[in-house]
Coordinates of C-alpha atoms in Angstrom, one line a residue:
M655 CA -40.0 -97.8 -101.4
R656 CA -42.2 -95.7 -103.8
T657 CA -45.0 -95.7 -101.3
A658 CA -42.9 -94.5 -98.4
N659 CA -41.5 -91.6 -100.4
T660 CA -45.0 -90.7 -101.7
H661 CA -46.2 -90.4 -98.0
K662 CA -43.0 -88.4 -96.9
N663 CA -43.6 -85.9 -99.8
M664 CA -47.3 -85.5 -98.9
A665 CA -46.2 -84.7 -95.3
R666 CA -43.6 -82.0 -96.4
C667 CA -46.2 -80.5 -98.8
A668 CA -48.6 -80.0 -95.9
A669 CA -46.0 -78.4 -93.9
T670 CA -45.1 -76.0 -96.7
A671 CA -48.8 -75.1 -97.1
T672 CA -49.1 -74.4 -93.3
L673 CA -46.1 -72.1 -93.6
A674 CA -47.5 -70.2 -96.5
C675 CA -50.6 -69.5 -94.3
V676 CA -48.4 -68.1 -91.7
L677 CA -46.7 -66.0 -94.4
G678 CA -49.9 -64.7 -95.7
L679 CA -50.8 -63.5 -92.1
G680 CA -47.5 -61.6 -92.1
L681 CA -48.6 -59.4 -94.8
A682 CA -51.1 -57.5 -92.5
A683 CA -50.4 -53.9 -91.4
P684 CA -47.9 -53.6 -88.6
A685 CA -49.5 -54.0 -85.1
Y686 CA -47.8 -50.9 -83.8
A687 CA -49.1 -48.5 -86.6
D688 CA -51.9 -47.2 -84.4
T689 CA -49.8 -46.7 -81.1
A690 CA -47.2 -44.9 -83.4
S691 CA -50.0 -42.6 -84.6
D692 CA -51.3 -42.1 -81.1
L693 CA -47.8 -41.3 -79.8
A694 CA -47.2 -38.7 -82.7
A695 CA -50.5 -37.0 -81.8
A696 CA -49.6 -37.0 -78.1
R697 CA -46.2 -35.4 -78.6
T698 CA -47.8 -32.9 -81.0
K699 CA -50.2 -32.0 -78.1
L700 CA -47.3 -31.9 -75.6
E701 CA -45.4 -29.4 -77.7
Q702 CA -48.6 -27.2 -78.2
I703 CA -49.1 -27.1 -74.4
G704 CA -45.4 -26.2 -74.1
T705 CA -45.8 -23.3 -76.5
Q706 CA -49.0 -22.1 -74.7
T707 CA -47.1 -22.4 -71.3
Q708 CA -44.2 -20.1 -72.4
Q709 CA -46.7 -17.5 -73.8
I710 CA -48.8 -17.5 -70.6
Y711 CA -45.4 -17.2 -68.4
D712 CA -44.5 -14.2 -70.5
E713 CA -48.0 -12.6 -69.9
L714 CA -47.7 -13.3 -66.1
A715 CA -44.4 -11.7 -65.9
T716 CA -45.8 -8.5 -67.8
Q717 CA -48.8 -8.3 -65.5
T718 CA -46.6 -8.8 -62.4
Q719 CA -44.3 -5.9 -63.5
A720 CA -47.4 -3.6 -64.0
L721 CA -48.7 -4.4 -60.7
D722 CA -45.3 -3.6 -59.1
Q723 CA -45.3 -0.3 -60.7
T724 CA -48.9 0.5 -59.6
A725 CA -48.0 -0.3 -55.9
G726 CA -45.0 2.2 -56.2
E727 CA -47.3 4.9 -57.6
I728 CA -49.7 4.3 -54.6
T729 CA -46.9 4.7 -52.2
Q730 CA -46.0 8.0 -53.8
K731 CA -49.5 9.4 -53.8
Q732 CA -49.9 8.3 -50.1
Q733 CA -46.8 10.3 -49.3
E734 CA -48.2 13.3 -51.2
I735 CA -51.4 13.1 -49.1
A736 CA -49.4 13.1 -45.9
D737 CA -47.4 16.0 -46.9
G738 CA -50.7 18.0 -47.8
Q739 CA -52.2 17.1 -44.4
A740 CA -49.2 18.4 -42.6
K741 CA -49.2 21.7 -44.6
L742 CA -52.8 22.1 -43.9
S743 CA -52.3 21.7 -40.1
T744 CA -49.6 24.3 -40.2
Y745 CA -51.8 26.7 -42.0
V746 CA -54.7 26.3 -39.7
A747 CA -52.5 26.7 -36.7
G748 CA -51.2 30.0 -37.9
E749 CA -54.7 31.3 -38.6
Y750 CA -56.1 30.8 -35.1
K751 CA -55.6 33.5 -32.5
T752 CA -54.9 33.3 -28.8
G753 CA -58.2 32.8 -27.0
G754 CA -59.9 31.7 -30.2
L755 CA -60.9 28.2 -31.4
S756 CA -57.9 25.9 -31.1
L757 CA -56.7 23.6 -33.8
L758 CA -57.3 20.7 -31.4
Q759 CA -60.9 21.7 -31.0
V760 CA -61.5 22.0 -34.8
L761 CA -59.9 18.4 -35.5
T762 CA -61.4 16.7 -32.5
G763 CA -63.1 13.5 -33.5
V764 CA -61.7 13.7 -37.1
D765 CA -61.8 10.1 -38.6
D766 CA -60.3 10.8 -42.0
L767 CA -59.2 13.4 -44.5
S768 CA -62.6 14.1 -45.8
D769 CA -63.9 14.8 -42.4
M770 CA -61.1 17.2 -41.6
L771 CA -61.6 19.1 -44.8
N772 CA -65.3 19.4 -44.1
R773 CA -64.6 20.9 -40.8
L774 CA -62.0 23.2 -42.0
F775 CA -64.3 24.5 -44.8
Y776 CA -66.9 25.0 -42.3
Y777 CA -64.7 27.3 -40.2
G778 CA -63.5 29.0 -43.3
K779 CA -59.9 28.3 -42.4
V780 CA -58.7 26.7 -45.6
S781 CA -58.6 28.1 -49.0
D782 CA -60.4 26.3 -51.9
K783 CA -57.3 26.0 -53.8
Q784 CA -55.4 24.0 -51.0
A785 CA -58.4 21.9 -50.3
Q786 CA -58.9 21.0 -54.1
T787 CA -55.2 19.9 -54.5
I788 CA -55.6 17.5 -51.5
Q789 CA -58.7 16.2 -52.8
E790 CA -57.4 15.5 -56.3
V791 CA -54.4 13.7 -54.9
K792 CA -56.8 11.6 -52.8
E793 CA -59.1 10.7 -55.8
L794 CA -56.0 9.8 -57.9
K795 CA -54.8 7.5 -55.1
Q796 CA -58.4 5.8 -55.1
Q797 CA -58.0 5.2 -58.9
L798 CA -54.6 3.6 -58.4
T799 CA -56.0 1.5 -55.7
D800 CA -58.9 0.4 -57.9
K801 CA -56.4 -0.3 -60.7
Q802 CA -54.3 -2.3 -58.2
A803 CA -57.2 -4.5 -57.3
E804 CA -58.0 -5.1 -60.9
Q805 CA -54.3 -6.1 -61.7
E806 CA -54.2 -8.4 -58.9
K807 CA -57.3 -10.1 -60.2
N808 CA -55.7 -10.4 -63.5
V809 CA -52.5 -11.7 -62.2
A810 CA -54.5 -14.4 -60.1
T811 CA -56.4 -15.4 -63.3
T812 CA -53.2 -15.8 -65.2
Q813 CA -51.6 -17.9 -62.4
K814 CA -54.5 -20.2 -62.6
K815 CA -53.9 -20.6 -66.2
V816 CA -50.4 -21.3 -65.5
D817 CA -51.2 -23.9 -63.0
E818 CA -53.7 -25.5 -65.3
L819 CA -51.3 -25.7 -68.2
N820 CA -48.6 -27.3 -65.9
A821 CA -51.2 -29.9 -64.9
Q822 CA -51.9 -30.6 -68.6
Q823 CA -48.3 -30.7 -69.4
A824 CA -47.7 -33.3 -66.8
E825 CA -50.7 -35.3 -68.0
A826 CA -49.7 -35.1 -71.5
Q827 CA -46.2 -36.1 -70.6
N828 CA -47.5 -39.1 -68.8
V829 CA -49.6 -40.1 -71.9
V830 CA -46.4 -39.7 -74.2
N831 CA -44.3 -41.8 -71.7
S832 CA -47.0 -44.5 -71.5
L833 CA -47.5 -44.7 -75.4
D834 CA -43.7 -44.7 -75.9
S835 CA -43.3 -47.7 -73.6
Q836 CA -46.2 -49.4 -75.3
L837 CA -44.7 -48.7 -78.7
Q838 CA -41.3 -50.1 -77.7
A839 CA -42.9 -53.2 -76.4
E840 CA -44.9 -53.7 -79.6
L841 CA -41.9 -53.0 -81.7
A842 CA -39.9 -55.7 -79.7
A843 CA -42.7 -58.1 -80.3
E844 CA -42.9 -57.3 -84.0
A845 CA -39.1 -57.9 -84.1
E846 CA -39.5 -61.3 -82.5
A847 CA -42.2 -62.2 -84.7
N848 CA -40.3 -61.1 -87.8
A849 CA -37.3 -63.2 -86.7
A850 CA -39.5 -66.3 -86.3
L851 CA -41.1 -65.6 -89.8
Q852 CA -37.6 -65.2 -91.3
A853 CA -36.6 -68.6 -89.6
G854 CA -39.8 -70.1 -91.1
I855 CA -38.8 -68.8 -94.5
N856 CA -35.4 -70.2 -94.3
A857 CA -36.8 -73.7 -93.2
S858 CA -39.6 -73.6 -95.9
T859 CA -36.8 -72.9 -98.7
A860 CA -34.6 -75.8 -97.4
E861 CA -37.8 -78.0 -97.3
K862 CA -38.8 -77.2 -100.8
A863 CA -35.2 -78.0 -101.9
T864 CA -35.4 -81.5 -100.2
V865 CA -38.8 -82.3 -101.5
S866 CA -37.7 -81.4 -104.9
N867 CA -34.6 -83.6 -104.7
D868 CA -36.6 -86.5 -103.2
T869 CA -39.2 -86.1 -106.0
A870 CA -36.5 -86.3 -108.7
G871 CA -34.9 -89.4 -107.0
T872 CA -38.3 -91.1 -107.0
T873 CA -39.0 -90.4 -110.7
E874 CA -35.6 -91.8 -111.6
N875 CA -36.1 -95.0 -109.6
T876 CA -39.6 -95.5 -111.4
N877 CA -38.1 -95.0 -114.8
N878 CA -35.4 -97.5 -114.1
G879 CA -37.7 -100.1 -112.7
G880 CA -40.0 -100.0 -115.9
Q881 CA -37.3 -99.7 -118.6
T882 CA -36.1 -102.6 -120.9
N883 CA -32.5 -103.4 -120.5
N884 CA -30.7 -102.4 -123.8
N885 CA -27.1 -102.9 -122.6
N886 CA -26.5 -105.1 -125.3
N887 CA -27.7 -102.8 -128.1
Q888 CA -26.9 -99.3 -126.4
G889 CA -23.8 -100.1 -124.4
G890 CA -25.5 -99.0 -121.0
N891 CA -27.4 -96.2 -119.9
T892 CA -25.8 -92.8 -118.6
P893 CA -26.4 -92.3 -114.9
A894 CA -28.5 -89.4 -113.7
P895 CA -26.6 -86.5 -112.1
A896 CA -26.5 -86.4 -108.3
P897 CA -29.0 -83.8 -106.7
Q898 CA -27.3 -80.7 -105.5
P899 CA -28.1 -79.2 -102.1
A900 CA -30.2 -76.0 -102.0
P901 CA -28.1 -72.8 -101.4
T902 CA -28.4 -71.5 -97.9
P903 CA -30.2 -67.9 -98.1
A904 CA -27.9 -65.0 -97.0
P905 CA -28.7 -63.3 -93.6
A906 CA -30.4 -59.9 -93.9
P907 CA -28.0 -57.2 -93.4
T908 CA -27.7 -55.6 -90.1
P909 CA -28.1 -51.7 -90.2
S910 CA -25.2 -49.9 -89.0
A911 CA -25.4 -47.7 -85.9
P912 CA -25.2 -43.8 -86.4
S913 CA -21.8 -42.3 -85.9
Q914 CA -21.4 -40.9 -82.3
S915 CA -18.6 -38.5 -83.2
V916 CA -19.7 -35.1 -84.6
D917 CA -17.8 -31.8 -84.7
G918 CA -19.3 -29.0 -82.7
G919 CA -18.2 -26.4 -85.2
S920 CA -19.9 -28.1 -88.1
V921 CA -23.1 -28.5 -86.1
V922 CA -23.3 -24.9 -85.1
S923 CA -22.5 -23.8 -88.8
R924 CA -25.4 -25.8 -90.1
A925 CA -27.6 -24.3 -87.4
Y926 CA -26.7 -20.7 -88.5
S927 CA -27.3 -21.7 -92.1
K928 CA -30.9 -22.3 -91.5
L929 CA -31.8 -19.2 -89.4
G930 CA -34.9 -17.6 -90.7
Y931 CA -36.2 -20.9 -92.2
A932 CA -39.9 -21.8 -91.6
Y933 CA -41.3 -24.0 -88.9
S934 CA -43.6 -27.1 -89.8
W935 CA -44.7 -29.8 -87.7
G936 CA -42.9 -33.2 -89.0
G937 CA -40.6 -31.0 -91.0
I938 CA -37.0 -32.4 -91.7
G939 CA -36.0 -29.8 -94.4
P940 CA -34.7 -28.6 -96.6
N941 CA -37.0 -25.6 -96.3
S942 CA -38.8 -26.0 -93.1
F943 CA -38.3 -28.0 -89.8
D944 CA -39.8 -29.0 -86.5
C945 CA -37.6 -28.7 -83.5
S946 CA -36.2 -32.3 -83.6
G947 CA -36.0 -32.3 -87.3
F948 CA -33.8 -29.3 -87.2
V949 CA -31.5 -30.7 -84.5
S950 CA -31.2 -34.0 -86.6
Y951 CA -30.1 -31.9 -89.8
C952 CA -27.5 -30.0 -87.6
L953 CA -26.1 -33.2 -86.3
T954 CA -25.7 -35.1 -89.4
G955 CA -25.9 -32.7 -92.3
R956 CA -28.7 -34.8 -93.7
Y957 CA -32.4 -34.3 -94.0
C958 CA -33.6 -37.0 -91.7
R959 CA -34.9 -37.6 -88.2
L960 CA -32.7 -39.2 -85.5
G961 CA -35.6 -39.3 -83.0
T962 CA -37.8 -37.1 -81.0
T963 CA -37.2 -35.1 -77.9
V964 CA -38.0 -38.2 -75.6
D965 CA -35.2 -40.0 -77.6
F966 CA -32.8 -37.2 -77.3
M967 CA -33.2 -37.0 -73.5
G968 CA -31.9 -40.6 -73.3
W969 CA -28.5 -39.6 -74.8
T970 CA -25.4 -38.9 -72.7
R971 CA -26.0 -35.9 -70.4
V972 CA -23.2 -33.3 -70.1
S973 CA -22.8 -30.7 -67.2
D974 CA -20.3 -28.5 -69.2
P975 CA -22.2 -28.0 -72.4
Q976 CA -20.1 -27.0 -75.5
P977 CA -21.2 -25.4 -78.8
G978 CA -22.9 -28.0 -80.9
D979 CA -24.4 -29.9 -77.9
V980 CA -28.1 -30.5 -77.7
V981 CA -30.4 -28.8 -75.3
V982 CA -33.8 -30.7 -74.7
N983 CA -36.6 -31.2 -72.5
S984 CA -39.8 -33.3 -72.9
Y985 CA -41.5 -31.0 -75.4
H986 CA -38.7 -29.0 -77.2
T987 CA -35.0 -29.1 -78.3
G988 CA -32.3 -27.0 -80.0
I989 CA -28.7 -26.6 -80.7
Y990 CA -26.4 -25.0 -78.0
I991 CA -24.0 -22.3 -79.4
G992 CA -22.6 -21.1 -76.3
D993 CA -23.0 -18.1 -73.9
G994 CA -26.4 -19.5 -72.9
Q995 CA -27.7 -19.1 -76.4
M996 CA -29.4 -21.7 -78.7
I997 CA -30.6 -21.9 -82.3
H998 CA -33.9 -23.8 -82.5
A999 CA -37.1 -24.3 -84.6
S1000 CA -39.2 -22.4 -82.4
D1001 CA -42.8 -22.2 -83.8
Y1002 CA -44.9 -21.3 -86.8
K1003 CA -44.8 -17.6 -86.1
T1004 CA -40.9 -17.2 -85.7
G1005 CA -39.4 -20.3 -87.4
V1006 CA -35.7 -21.0 -86.9
I1007 CA -34.3 -18.3 -84.4
I1008 CA -31.6 -17.7 -81.9
S1009 CA -32.8 -17.2 -78.2
S1010 CA -31.6 -17.7 -74.7
V1011 CA -31.9 -21.2 -73.5
A1012 CA -33.9 -20.1 -70.6
A1013 CA -36.4 -18.3 -72.7
G1014 CA -36.6 -21.0 -75.4
M1015 CA -36.8 -23.9 -73.1
N1016 CA -38.9 -22.5 -70.2
N1017 CA -37.7 -25.1 -67.5
N1018 CA -36.6 -28.7 -66.8
Y1019 CA -34.2 -28.8 -69.8
I1020 CA -30.8 -30.7 -69.9
F1021 CA -27.8 -30.8 -72.2
V1022 CA -27.0 -33.9 -74.1
R1023 CA -24.2 -34.9 -76.5
Y1024 CA -24.7 -36.9 -79.6

């Protein structure tokens, strides 16, 4: 009996030692740490590209407006030149006498305005002042034409930048999506490993309690086997207390899900209370925010982070946004306050501001409700 218990205890001790090695491996850094760091960096890059894209869109709009204005000026000068040519023709026709050189003869073979002016000067039929006025208008039109060509070149260059940034944004979004999927997979694997580890801990605790009880029983049997019977002198020995089973460890508490019921008026009031506060990457308050940190504060009233723009895009979409809803795309987010306006942590230069949704989000945005 004693030999059997000894072998049983040795086997249990070996199992406990093996589990201890497993627990030791569990103390290593989380496997998903590098992926989470890469994902944060990729999201930072995506937001930076989004900011640059907004700036270049504004620059393109300004250049296009200037180009349209120049085209209008060129049209006006072209009309002035045509009017001047008509006046010169009338003047020359009045100067010629019957039987003299006709206007048709003077202008025969004229290719352009310069050629006509040269011929009229040659025949002395146009005053210097009239010719100079027409020439100045012509030179101004040429200046505007050169300006238009330069502006068209600038617009083409800016449009190329827009196309490049759009391509970079799409590439960055693909990286974010890929890393996010990878992180979710690693987190799921980590959770599964932690569940297995907890099960091992629970089994080890029960195993240790059983080993302890068996050891106590073996010791008691050994002492009884080697003891002299003193019943006649002592009146009998007091029996050893029965071993008690080890307590079952309490399960780890399950974190409660965040409340999905918020008051839009309270959300908007919190957003207004932070107008003018500074922008900082990773900021969740109380004195500075990034875009998702600001939205998280407005929704909860706490300085926390509910998630990122990618997380927010997975919330329930709404087609009839109300004040207090969230406007979001892949790289930016804010609180909708009605009438096409939103409050958001824009960038380092402006901080928390009010702007139109169209200007603040650029494109591809949606409305969601927390």
